[in-house]
XYZ file of C-alpha atoms in Angstrom:
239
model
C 111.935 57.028 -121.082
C 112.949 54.082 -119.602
C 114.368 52.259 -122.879
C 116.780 55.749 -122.549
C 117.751 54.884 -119.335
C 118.755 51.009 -119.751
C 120.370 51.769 -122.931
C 122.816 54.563 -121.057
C 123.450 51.640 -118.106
C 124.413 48.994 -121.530
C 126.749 51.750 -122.671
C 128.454 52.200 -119.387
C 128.523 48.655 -118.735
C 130.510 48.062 -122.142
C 134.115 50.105 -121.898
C 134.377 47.480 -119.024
C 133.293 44.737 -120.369
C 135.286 45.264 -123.559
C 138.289 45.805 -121.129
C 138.125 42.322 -118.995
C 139.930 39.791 -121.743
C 142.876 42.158 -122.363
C 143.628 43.436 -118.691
C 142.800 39.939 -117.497
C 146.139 38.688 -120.268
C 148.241 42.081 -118.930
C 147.928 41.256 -115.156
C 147.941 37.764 -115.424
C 151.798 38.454 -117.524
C 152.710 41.031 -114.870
C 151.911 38.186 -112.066
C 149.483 40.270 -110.367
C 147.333 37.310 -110.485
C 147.003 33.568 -111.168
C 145.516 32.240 -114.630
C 142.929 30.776 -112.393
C 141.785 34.501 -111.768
C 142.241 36.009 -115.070
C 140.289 32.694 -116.467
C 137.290 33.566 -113.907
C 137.250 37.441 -114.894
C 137.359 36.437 -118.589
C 134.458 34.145 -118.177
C 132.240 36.245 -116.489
C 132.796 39.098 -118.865
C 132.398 37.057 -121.498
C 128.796 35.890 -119.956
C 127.757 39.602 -118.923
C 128.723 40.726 -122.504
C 125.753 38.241 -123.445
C 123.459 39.283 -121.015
C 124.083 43.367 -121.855
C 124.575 42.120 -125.532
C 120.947 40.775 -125.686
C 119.210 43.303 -123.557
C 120.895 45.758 -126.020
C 119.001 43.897 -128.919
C 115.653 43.960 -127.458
C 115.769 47.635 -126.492
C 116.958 48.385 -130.036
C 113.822 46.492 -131.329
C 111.981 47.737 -128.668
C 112.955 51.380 -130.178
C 112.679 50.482 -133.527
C 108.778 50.044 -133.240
C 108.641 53.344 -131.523
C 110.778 55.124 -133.693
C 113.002 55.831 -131.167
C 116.219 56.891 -133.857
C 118.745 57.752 -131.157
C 117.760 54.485 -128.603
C 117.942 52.338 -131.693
C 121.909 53.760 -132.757
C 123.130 53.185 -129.178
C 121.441 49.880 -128.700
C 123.418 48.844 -132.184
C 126.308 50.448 -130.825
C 126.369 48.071 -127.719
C 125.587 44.978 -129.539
C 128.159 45.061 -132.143
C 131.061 45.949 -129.447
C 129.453 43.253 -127.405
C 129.359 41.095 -130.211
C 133.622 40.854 -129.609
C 133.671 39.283 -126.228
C 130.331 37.411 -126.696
C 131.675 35.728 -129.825
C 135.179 34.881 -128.259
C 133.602 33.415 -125.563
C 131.376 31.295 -127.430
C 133.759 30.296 -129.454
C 136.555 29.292 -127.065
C 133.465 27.228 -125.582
C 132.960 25.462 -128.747
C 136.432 24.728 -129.243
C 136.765 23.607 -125.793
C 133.963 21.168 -126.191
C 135.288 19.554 -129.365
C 138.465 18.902 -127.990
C 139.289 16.225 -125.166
C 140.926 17.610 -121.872
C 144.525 17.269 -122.588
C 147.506 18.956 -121.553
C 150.057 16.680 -123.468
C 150.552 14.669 -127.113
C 153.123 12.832 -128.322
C 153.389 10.729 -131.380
C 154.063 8.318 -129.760
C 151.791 6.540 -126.977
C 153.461 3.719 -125.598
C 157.367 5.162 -124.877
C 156.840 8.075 -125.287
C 160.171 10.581 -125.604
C 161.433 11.283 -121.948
C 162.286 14.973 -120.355
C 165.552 15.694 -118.216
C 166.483 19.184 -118.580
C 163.571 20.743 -118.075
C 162.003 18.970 -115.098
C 164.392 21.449 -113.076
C 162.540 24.511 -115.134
C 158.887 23.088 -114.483
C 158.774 24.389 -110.927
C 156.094 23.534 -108.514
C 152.671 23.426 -109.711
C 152.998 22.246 -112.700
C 151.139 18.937 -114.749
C 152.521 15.869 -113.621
C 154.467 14.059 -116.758
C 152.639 10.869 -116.187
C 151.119 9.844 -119.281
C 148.303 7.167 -119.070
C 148.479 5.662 -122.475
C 145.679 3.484 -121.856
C 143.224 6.485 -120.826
C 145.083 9.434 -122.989
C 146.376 7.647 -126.396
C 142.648 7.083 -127.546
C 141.547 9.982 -126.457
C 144.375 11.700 -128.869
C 144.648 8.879 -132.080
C 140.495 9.922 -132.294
C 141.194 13.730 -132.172
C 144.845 14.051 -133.634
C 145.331 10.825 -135.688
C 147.768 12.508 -138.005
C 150.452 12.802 -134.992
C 152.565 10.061 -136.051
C 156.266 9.945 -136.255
C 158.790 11.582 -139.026
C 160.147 9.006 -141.250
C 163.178 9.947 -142.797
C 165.866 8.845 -145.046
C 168.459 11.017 -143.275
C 170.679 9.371 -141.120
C 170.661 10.308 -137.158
C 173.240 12.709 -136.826
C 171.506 15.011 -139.970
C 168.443 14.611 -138.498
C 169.209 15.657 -135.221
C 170.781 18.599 -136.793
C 167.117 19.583 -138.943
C 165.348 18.867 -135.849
C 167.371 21.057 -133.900
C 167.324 23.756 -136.301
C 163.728 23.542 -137.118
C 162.924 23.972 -133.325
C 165.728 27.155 -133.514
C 163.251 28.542 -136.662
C 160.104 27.641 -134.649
C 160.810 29.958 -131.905
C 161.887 27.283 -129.375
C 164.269 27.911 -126.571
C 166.405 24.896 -127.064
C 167.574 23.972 -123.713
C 169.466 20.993 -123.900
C 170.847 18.821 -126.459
C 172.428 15.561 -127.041
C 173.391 13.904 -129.857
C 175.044 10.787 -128.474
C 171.295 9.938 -126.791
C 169.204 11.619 -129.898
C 167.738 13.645 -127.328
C 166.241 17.370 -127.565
C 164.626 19.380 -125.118
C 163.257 22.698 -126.191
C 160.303 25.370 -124.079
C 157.857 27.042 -126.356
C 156.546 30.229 -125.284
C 152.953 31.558 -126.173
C 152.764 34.371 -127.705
C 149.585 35.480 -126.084
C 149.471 34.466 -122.362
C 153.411 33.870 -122.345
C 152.425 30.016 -121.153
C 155.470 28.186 -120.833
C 155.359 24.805 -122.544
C 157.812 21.780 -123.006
C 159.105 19.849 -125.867
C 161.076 16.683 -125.800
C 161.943 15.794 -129.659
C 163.794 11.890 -129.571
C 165.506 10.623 -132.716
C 166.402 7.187 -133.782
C 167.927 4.794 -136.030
C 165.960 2.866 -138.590
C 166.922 0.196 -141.318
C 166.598 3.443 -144.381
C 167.412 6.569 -142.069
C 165.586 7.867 -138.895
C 162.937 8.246 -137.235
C 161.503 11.523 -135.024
C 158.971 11.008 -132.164
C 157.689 14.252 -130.683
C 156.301 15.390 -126.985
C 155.161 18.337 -126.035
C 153.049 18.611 -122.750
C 151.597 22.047 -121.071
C 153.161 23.195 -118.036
C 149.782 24.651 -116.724
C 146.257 24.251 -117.670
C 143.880 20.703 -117.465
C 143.294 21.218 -121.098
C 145.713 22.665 -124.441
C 142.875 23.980 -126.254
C 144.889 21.592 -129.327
C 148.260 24.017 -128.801
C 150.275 20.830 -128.151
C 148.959 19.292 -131.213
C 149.458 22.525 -133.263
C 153.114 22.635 -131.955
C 153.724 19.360 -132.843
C 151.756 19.562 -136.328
C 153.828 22.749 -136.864
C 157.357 21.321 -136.429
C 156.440 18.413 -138.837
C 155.655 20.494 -141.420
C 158.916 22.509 -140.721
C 161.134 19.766 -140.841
């Protein structure tokens, strides 16, 4: 029957399918490809697993009228395997959607904390450190409004220290260092998609003890998905 026959084409279509997001991450870390590409073959996996995914549900009710026992365990076969990269997909979509299209936070907007050692690590290609804060600081305050900066009591040289050794327990490479200036520059790597991202942690003198401004931008990519956000959110929990 023909409900057989589609059924065998939605199994053979889903080892493939099922295959795209993880040999899309592998190639893309081996540099056989751009992110650009493995983005594109992600995506339209993700939108074929929908298609197959919902042709696999209609044949499976389809079956289930007919009594068809073995069309109907295939068909729910495909659609909960399906189901992984439809899901992702959708919501990676969602997420995308809810966020604005930023590569880079900081808490703070107007001078924000500068990068030295690691502009010679960027490489070509990567986001311009131009921050608009007339554009880009609303945009963040409505979606991140708890990125502010860490008040302390400790004086600069301790906090420099913490900060420095909450980036070490955070995983960051900490690149460069200086204590005179109150500057830290750290990379972050992903543990997914190995992306390589940049921190630039600035510390200063108050009238009771310090205070800790935070950057962290997104070497590649329009938009962060919130991981600079997370970072930051992450290290001001740490510290």
């Amino acid at each position: 029957m023909i409900t057989k026959k589609i059924i065998t084409i939605c199994k053979l279509l889903t080892i493939p399918l099922l295959l795209g997001f993880p040999l899309a991450v592998i190639a893309y870390r081996l540099h056989l490809w751009s992110m650009g590409t493995s983005f594109k073959i992600i995506q339209f996996t993700g939108y074929a697993s929908i298609v197959v995914l919902l042709i696999a549900i209609i044949i499976g009710l389809f079956a289930l009228f007919t009594k068809q026992q073995q069309v109907i365990k295939s068909s729910a076969i495909v659609a909960i395997l399906l189901a992984i990269p439809a899901v992702g997909l959708s919501l990676q979509a969602a997420k995308a959607k809810s966020l604005p299209f930023l590569h880079q936070v900081s808490t703070d907007t107007v001078s924000l904390p500068q990068f030295q050692a690691v502009l010679a690590l960027r490489g070509e290609g990567t986001n311009p450190l131009e921050y608009n804060s007339e554009k880009l600081a609303p945009l963040q305050q409505e979606a991140y409004p708890e990125l502010k900066p860490i008040i302390s009591n400790l004086n600069t040289e301790q906090a420099f220290n913490k900060a420095v050794d909450t980036a070490i327990k955070l995983g960051w490479e900490v690149v460069a260092k200086d204590i005179k200036q109150g500057m830290i520059e750290a990379v972050d790597t992903t543990l997914l998609w190995g992306f390589k991202d940049d921190v630039a942690i600035r510390i200063q003198a108050t009238d009771t003890g310090s205070k800790i401004d935070l950057r962290s931008i997104s070497r590649i990519g329009g938009t962060d998905l919130g991981a600079n956000a997370k970072r930051i959110k992450s290290f001001i929990s740490a510290f």
